[in-house]
CSV table of C-alpha atoms and ligand atoms in Angstrom, one decimal:
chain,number,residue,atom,x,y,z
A,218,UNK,CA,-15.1,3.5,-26.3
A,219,UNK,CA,-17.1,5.7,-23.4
A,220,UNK,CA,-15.9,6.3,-19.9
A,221,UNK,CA,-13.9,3.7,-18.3
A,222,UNK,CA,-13.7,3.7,-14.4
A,223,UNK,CA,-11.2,1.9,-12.4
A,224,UNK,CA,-11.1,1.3,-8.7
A,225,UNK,CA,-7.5,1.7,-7.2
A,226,UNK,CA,-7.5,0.2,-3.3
A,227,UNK,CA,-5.8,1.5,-0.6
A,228,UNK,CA,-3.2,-1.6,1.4
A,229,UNK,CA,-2.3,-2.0,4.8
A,230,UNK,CA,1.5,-3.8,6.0
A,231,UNK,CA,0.2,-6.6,8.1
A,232,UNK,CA,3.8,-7.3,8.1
A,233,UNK,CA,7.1,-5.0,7.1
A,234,UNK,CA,10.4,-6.9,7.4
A,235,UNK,CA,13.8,-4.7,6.6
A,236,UNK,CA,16.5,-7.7,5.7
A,237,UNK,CA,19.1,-5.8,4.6
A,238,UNK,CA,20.4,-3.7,2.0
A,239,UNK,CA,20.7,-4.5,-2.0
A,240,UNK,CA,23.0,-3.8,-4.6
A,241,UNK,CA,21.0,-1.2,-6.1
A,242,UNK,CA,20.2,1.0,-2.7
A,243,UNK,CA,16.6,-0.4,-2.3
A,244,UNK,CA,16.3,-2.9,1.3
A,245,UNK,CA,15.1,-6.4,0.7
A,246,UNK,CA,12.0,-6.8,2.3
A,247,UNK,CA,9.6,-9.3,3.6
A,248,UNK,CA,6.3,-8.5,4.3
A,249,UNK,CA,2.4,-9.3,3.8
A,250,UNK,CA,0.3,-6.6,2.3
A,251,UNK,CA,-3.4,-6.6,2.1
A,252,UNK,CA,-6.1,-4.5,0.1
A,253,UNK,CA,-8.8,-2.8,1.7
A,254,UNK,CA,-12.1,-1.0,0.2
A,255,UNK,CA,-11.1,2.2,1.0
A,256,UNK,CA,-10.6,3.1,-3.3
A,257,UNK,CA,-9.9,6.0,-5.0
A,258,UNK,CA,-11.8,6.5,-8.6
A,259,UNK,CA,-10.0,7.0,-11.8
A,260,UNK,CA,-12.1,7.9,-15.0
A,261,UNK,CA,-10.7,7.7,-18.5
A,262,UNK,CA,-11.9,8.8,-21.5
A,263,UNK,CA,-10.2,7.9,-24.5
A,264,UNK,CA,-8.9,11.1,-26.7
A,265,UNK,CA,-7.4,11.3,-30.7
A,266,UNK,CA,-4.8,14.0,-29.9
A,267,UNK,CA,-2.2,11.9,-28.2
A,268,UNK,CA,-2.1,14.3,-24.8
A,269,UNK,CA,-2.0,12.0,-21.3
A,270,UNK,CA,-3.9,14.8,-19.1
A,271,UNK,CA,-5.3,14.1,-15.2
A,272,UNK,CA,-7.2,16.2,-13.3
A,273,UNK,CA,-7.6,15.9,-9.7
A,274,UNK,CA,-10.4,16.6,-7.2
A,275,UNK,CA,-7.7,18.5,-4.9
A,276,UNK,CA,-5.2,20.7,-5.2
A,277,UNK,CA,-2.3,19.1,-2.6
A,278,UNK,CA,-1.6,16.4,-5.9
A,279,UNK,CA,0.5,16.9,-8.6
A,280,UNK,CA,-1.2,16.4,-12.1
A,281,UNK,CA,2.2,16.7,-14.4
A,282,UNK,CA,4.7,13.7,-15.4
A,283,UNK,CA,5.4,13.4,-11.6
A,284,UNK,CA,2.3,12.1,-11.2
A,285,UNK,CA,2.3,8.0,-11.1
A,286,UNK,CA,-1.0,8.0,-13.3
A,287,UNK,CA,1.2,9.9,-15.9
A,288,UNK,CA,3.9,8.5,-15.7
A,289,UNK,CA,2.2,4.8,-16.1
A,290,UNK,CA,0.2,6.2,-19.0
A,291,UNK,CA,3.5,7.6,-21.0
A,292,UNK,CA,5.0,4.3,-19.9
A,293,UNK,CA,2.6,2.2,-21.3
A,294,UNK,CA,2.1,4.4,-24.8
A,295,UNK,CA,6.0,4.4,-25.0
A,296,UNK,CA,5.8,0.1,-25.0
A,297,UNK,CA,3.3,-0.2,-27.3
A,298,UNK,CA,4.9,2.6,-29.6
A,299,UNK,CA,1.6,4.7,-30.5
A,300,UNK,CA,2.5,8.4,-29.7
A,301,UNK,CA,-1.2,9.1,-30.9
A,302,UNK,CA,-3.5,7.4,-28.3
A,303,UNK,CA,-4.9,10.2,-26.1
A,304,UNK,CA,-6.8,10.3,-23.1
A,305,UNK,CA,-8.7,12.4,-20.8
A,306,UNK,CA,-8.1,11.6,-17.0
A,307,UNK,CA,-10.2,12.5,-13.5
A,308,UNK,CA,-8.9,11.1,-9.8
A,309,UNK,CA,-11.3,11.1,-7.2
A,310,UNK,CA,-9.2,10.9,-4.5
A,311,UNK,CA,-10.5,8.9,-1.1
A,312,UNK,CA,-7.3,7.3,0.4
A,313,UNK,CA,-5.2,9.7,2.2
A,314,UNK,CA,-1.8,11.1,0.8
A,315,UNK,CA,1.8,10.2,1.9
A,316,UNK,CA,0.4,7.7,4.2
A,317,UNK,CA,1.8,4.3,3.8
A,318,UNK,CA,-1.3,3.3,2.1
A,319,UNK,CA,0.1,3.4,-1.6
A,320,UNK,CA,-2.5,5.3,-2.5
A,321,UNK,CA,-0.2,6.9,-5.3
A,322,UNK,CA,1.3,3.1,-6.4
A,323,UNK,CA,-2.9,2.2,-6.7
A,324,UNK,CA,-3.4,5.0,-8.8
A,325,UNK,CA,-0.4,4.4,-11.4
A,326,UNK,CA,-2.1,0.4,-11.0
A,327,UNK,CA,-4.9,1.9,-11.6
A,328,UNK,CA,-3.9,3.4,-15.0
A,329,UNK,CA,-1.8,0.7,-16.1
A,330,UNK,CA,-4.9,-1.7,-15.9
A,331,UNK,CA,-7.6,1.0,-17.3
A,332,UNK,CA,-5.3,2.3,-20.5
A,333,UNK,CA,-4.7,-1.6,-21.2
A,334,UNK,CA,-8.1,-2.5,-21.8
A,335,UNK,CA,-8.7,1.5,-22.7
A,336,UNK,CA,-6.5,1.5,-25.2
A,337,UNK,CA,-6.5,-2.0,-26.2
A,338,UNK,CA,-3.2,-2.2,-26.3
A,339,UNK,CA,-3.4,-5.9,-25.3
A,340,UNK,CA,-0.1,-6.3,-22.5
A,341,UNK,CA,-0.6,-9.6,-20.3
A,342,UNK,CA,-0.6,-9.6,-16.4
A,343,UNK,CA,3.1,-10.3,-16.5
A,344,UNK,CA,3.9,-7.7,-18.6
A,345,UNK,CA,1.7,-5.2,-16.7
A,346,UNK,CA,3.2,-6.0,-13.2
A,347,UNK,CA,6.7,-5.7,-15.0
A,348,UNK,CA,5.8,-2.0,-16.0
A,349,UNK,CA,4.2,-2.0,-12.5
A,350,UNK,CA,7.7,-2.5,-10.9
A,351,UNK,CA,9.6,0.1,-13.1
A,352,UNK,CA,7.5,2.7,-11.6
A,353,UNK,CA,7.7,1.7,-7.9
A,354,UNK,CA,8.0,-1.1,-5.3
A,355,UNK,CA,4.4,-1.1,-4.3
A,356,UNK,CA,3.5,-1.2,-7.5
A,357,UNK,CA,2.9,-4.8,-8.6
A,358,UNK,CA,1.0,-5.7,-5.7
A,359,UNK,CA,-1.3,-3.4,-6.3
A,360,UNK,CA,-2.4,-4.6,-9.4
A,361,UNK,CA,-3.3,-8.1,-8.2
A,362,UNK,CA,-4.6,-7.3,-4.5
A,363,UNK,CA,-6.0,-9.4,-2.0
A,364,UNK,CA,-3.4,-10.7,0.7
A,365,UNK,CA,-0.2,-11.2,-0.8
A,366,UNK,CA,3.5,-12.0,0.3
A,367,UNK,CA,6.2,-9.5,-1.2
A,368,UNK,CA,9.9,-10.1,-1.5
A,369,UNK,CA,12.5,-8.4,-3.2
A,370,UNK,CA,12.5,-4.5,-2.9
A,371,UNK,CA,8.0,-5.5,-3.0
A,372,UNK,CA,8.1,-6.4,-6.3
A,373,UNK,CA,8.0,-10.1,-6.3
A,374,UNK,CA,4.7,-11.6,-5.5
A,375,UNK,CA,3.3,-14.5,-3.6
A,376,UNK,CA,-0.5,-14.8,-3.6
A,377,UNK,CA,-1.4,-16.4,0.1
A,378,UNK,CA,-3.5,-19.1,-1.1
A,379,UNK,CA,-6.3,-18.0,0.8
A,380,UNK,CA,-10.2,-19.5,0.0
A,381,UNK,CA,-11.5,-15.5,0.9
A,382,UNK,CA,-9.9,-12.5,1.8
A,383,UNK,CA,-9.4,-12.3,5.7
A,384,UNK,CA,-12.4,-11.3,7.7
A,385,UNK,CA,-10.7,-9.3,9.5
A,386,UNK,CA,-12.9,-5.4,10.2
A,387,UNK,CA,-9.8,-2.9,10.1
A,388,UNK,CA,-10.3,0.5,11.5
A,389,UNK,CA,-8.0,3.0,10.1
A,390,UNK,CA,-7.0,6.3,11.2
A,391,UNK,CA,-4.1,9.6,9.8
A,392,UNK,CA,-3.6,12.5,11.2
A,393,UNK,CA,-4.3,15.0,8.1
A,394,UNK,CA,-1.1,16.9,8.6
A,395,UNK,CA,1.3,14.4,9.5
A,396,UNK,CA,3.7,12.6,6.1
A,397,UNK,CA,6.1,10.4,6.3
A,398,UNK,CA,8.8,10.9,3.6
A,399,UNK,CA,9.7,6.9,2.4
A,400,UNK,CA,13.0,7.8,1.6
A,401,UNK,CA,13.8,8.8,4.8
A,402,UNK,CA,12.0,6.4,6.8
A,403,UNK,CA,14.2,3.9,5.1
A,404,UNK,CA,17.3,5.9,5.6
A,405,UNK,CA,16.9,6.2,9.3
A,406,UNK,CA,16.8,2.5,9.4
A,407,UNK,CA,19.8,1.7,7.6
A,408,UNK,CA,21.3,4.6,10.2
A,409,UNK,CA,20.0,2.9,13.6
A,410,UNK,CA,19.9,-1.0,12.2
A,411,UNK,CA,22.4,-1.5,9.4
A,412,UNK,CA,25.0,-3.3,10.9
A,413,UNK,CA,22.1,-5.6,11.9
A,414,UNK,CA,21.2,-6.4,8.1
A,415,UNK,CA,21.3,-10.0,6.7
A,416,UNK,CA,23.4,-10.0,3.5
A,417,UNK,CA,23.4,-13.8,2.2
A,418,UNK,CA,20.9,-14.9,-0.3
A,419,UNK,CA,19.9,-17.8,2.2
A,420,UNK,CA,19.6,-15.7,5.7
A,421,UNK,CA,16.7,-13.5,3.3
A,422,UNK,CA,15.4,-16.6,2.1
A,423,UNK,CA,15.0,-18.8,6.0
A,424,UNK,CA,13.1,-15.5,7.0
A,425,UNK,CA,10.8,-15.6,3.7
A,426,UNK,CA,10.4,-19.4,4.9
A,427,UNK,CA,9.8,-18.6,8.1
A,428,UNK,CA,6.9,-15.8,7.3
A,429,UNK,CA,5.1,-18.2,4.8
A,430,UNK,CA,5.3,-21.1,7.9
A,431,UNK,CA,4.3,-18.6,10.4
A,432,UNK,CA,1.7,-17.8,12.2
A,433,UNK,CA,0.3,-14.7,10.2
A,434,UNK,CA,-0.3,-16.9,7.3
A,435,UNK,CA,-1.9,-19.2,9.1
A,436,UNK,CA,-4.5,-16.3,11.4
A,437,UNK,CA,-5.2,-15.2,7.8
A,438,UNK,CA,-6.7,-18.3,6.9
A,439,UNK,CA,-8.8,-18.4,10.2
A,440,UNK,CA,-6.5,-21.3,11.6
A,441,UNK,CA,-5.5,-19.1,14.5
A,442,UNK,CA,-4.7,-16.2,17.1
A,443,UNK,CA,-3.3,-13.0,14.8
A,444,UNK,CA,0.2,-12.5,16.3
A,445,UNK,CA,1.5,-9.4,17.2
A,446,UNK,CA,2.2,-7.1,14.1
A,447,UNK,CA,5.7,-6.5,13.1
A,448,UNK,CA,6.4,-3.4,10.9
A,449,UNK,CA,10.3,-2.5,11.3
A,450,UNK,CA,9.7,0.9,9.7
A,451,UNK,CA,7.5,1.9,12.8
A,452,UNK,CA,10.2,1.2,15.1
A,453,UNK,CA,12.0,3.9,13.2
A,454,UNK,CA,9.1,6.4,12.7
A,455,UNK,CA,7.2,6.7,16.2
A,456,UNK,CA,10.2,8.1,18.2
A,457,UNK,CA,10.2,10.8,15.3
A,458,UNK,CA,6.4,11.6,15.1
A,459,UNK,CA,4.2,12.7,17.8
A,460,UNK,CA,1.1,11.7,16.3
A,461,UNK,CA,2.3,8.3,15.4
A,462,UNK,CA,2.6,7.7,19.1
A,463,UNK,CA,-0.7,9.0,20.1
A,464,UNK,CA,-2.4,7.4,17.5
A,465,UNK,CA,-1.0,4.5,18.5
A,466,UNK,CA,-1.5,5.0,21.8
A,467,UNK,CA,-5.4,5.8,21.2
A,468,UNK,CA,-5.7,2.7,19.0
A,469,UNK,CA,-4.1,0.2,22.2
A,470,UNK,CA,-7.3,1.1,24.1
A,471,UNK,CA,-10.2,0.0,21.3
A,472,UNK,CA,-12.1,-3.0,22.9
A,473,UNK,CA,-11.7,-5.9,20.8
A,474,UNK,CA,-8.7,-4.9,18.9
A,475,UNK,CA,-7.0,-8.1,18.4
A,476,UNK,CA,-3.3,-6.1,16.4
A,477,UNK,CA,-2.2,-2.3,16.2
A,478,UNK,CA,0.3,-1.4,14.0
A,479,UNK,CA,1.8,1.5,11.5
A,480,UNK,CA,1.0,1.1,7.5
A,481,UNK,CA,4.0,0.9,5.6
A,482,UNK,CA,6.2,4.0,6.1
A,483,UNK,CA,3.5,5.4,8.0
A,484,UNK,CA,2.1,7.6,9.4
A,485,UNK,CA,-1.2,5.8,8.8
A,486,UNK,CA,-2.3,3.1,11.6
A,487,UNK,CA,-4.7,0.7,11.9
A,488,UNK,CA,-6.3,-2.1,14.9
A,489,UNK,CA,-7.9,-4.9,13.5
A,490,UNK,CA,-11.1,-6.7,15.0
A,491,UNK,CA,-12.5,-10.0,14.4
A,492,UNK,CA,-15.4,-8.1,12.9
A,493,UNK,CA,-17.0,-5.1,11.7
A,494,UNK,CA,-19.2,-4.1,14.2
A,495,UNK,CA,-16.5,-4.1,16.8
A,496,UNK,CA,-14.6,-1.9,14.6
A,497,UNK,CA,-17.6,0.4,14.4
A,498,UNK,CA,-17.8,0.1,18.1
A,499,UNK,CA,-14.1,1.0,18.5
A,500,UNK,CA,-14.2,4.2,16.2
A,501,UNK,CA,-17.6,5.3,17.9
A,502,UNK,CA,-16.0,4.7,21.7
A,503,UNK,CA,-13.2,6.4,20.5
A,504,UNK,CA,-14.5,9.0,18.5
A,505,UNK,CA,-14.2,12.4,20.7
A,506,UNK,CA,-10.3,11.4,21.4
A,507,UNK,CA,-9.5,10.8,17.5
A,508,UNK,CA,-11.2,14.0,17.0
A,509,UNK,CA,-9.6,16.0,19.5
A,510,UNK,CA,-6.5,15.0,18.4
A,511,UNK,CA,-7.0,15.8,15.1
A,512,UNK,CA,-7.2,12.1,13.2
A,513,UNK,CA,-9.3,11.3,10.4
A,514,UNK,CA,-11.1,7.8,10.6
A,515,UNK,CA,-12.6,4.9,8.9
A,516,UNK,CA,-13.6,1.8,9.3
A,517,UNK,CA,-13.2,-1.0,6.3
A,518,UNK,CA,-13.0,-4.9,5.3
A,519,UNK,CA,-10.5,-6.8,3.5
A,520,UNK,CA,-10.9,-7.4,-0.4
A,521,UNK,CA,-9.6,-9.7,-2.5
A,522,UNK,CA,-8.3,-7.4,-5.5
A,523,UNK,CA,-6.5,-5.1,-6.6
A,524,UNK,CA,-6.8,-2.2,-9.2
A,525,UNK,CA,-10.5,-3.3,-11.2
A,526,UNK,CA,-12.8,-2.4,-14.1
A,527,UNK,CA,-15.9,-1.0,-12.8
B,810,LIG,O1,9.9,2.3,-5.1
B,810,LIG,P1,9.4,3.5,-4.4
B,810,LIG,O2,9.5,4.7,-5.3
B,810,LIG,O3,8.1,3.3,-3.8
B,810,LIG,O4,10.4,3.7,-3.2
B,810,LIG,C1,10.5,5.0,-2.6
B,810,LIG,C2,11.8,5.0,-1.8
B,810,LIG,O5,11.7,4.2,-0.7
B,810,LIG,C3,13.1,4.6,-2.5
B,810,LIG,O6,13.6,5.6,-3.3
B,810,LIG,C4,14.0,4.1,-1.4
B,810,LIG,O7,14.6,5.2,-0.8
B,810,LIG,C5,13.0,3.6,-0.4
B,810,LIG,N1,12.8,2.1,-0.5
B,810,LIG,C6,13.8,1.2,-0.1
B,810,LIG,N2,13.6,-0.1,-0.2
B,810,LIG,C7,12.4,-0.6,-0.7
B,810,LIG,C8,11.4,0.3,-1.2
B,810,LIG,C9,11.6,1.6,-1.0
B,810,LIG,O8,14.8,1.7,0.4
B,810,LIG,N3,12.3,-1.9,-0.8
């Protein structure tokens, strides 16, 4: 088989819920996550010497078996037990890094996907989102995209039955230098709001009802007003990071924005419009304050999927 190229979408939180604390040190979560068509590219080509090798298109990225492309493709050629199959990798890398965007989960989506039908090595959905879920938390949703519900640590999936991805124009911005560490974004939660966790099965479970009854779910499907944005992580983060708050602070002035809110762990943010050219209008109106303070922008729509076959 030739080239292969896969597209591996960047997501946005359009809702973050810490619920407490599990078991295994992971928080149960509630939240809605969303693709958006800002994608990095990952090119395979398929090689006989049994070597997994990446390259990158920048040098801030690690290509070695720390690397969640790697380690998806060592994964998936451990489970099918064929220490031959080879291949020759190349990221083009779009969606910022360490930016609550999972660009990093996409990627190892990405490669799950690709070396599946690469490879031929046959593994169903369910099996690939269960590979998906060894390797990180993000990880499952990003094979399926679109607008999905995610429970557990963000493992378990609930497709929003929705009839086409929101319409929803998002403008997106990240302040180059600024990272959040997700480890310690969580940490500093269960530091300032632990003794506010739920524990019970059935306290997780009214709050998983009461997102999928709620209003978010029902904006999404165009039935009404977007509610405010709730990311718990964000409470956590902006005290900590200056450009989290002016970001923040430049996004609450963007005519038309009808939400503003972190990503994830952050320190990505994002408004969302009603449509694009609002969002266009936002990011042009704003344009000399995101630049003078050092953010990176863009402006994207909603999709419907997750890591695909070009
Ligand atoms: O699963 P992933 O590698 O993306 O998670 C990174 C870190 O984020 C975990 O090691 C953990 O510290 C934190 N985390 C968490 N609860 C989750 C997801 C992530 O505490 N549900």
């Amino acid at each position: 088989m030739a080239e292969l190229l896969v597209s591996a979408p960047a997501k946005i939180n359009l809702h973050l819920e810490v619920l407490g604390l599990r078991p295994d040190g992971f928080h149960e979560l509630a939240m809605v996550m969303q693709t958006l068509d800002l994608c990095d590219t990952l090119s395979l080509k398929p090689t006989a010497d049994g070597l997994v090798q990446l390259r990158v298109d920048r040098s801030d990225l690690p290509t070695d078996g720390s690397n969640l492309i790697v380690k998806a493709a060592e994964l998936l050629k451990a489970r099918v037990g064929l220490p031959e199959l080879g291949v020759s990798m190349e990221l083009q890398k779009r969606i910022p890094i360490g930016a609550g965007l999972a660009g990093g989960s996409s990627n190892g989506a990405a490669a799950l996907v690709g070396l599946n039908a690469l490879w031929g090595t046959g593994f169903s959905q369910q099996q690939l989102l269960a590979m998906a879920a060894e390797l990180g938390s993000d990880m499952p949703f990003c094979i399926g995209g679109g607008t999905q519900l995610c429970f557990g640590r963000g493992e378990v999936l609930e497709p929003v039955p929705l009839e086409q991805p929101p319409s929803l124009a998002v403008l997106l911005i990240k302040h180059p230098e600024a990272s959040v560490s997700t480890p310690w974004a969580y940490k500093r939660c269960r530091e300032q709001r632990g003794d506010g966790y739920l524990a019970q099965e059935s306290e997780f479970e009214q709050r998983r009802q009461v997102l999928r009854q709620g209003p978010l779910l029902a904006a999404l499907g165009g039935e009404a007003a977007l509610p405010e944005i709730r990311n718990d992580l964000q409470g956590v983060v902006e005290p900590e990071v200056e450009s989290v708050r002016t970001g923040l602070a430049l996004l609450r002035r963007a005519h038309g924005a009808v939400a503003v809110a972190m990503s994830g762990s952050g320190p990505s943010l994002f408004a969302l419009f009603p449509d694009r050219e609002l969002a266009q209008q936002a990011q042009q109106d704003l344009a000399a304050d995101l630049s003078g303070a050092g953010f990176e922008a863009w402006v994207c729509r909603c999709t419907g999927s997750g890591a695909t076959l070009d």
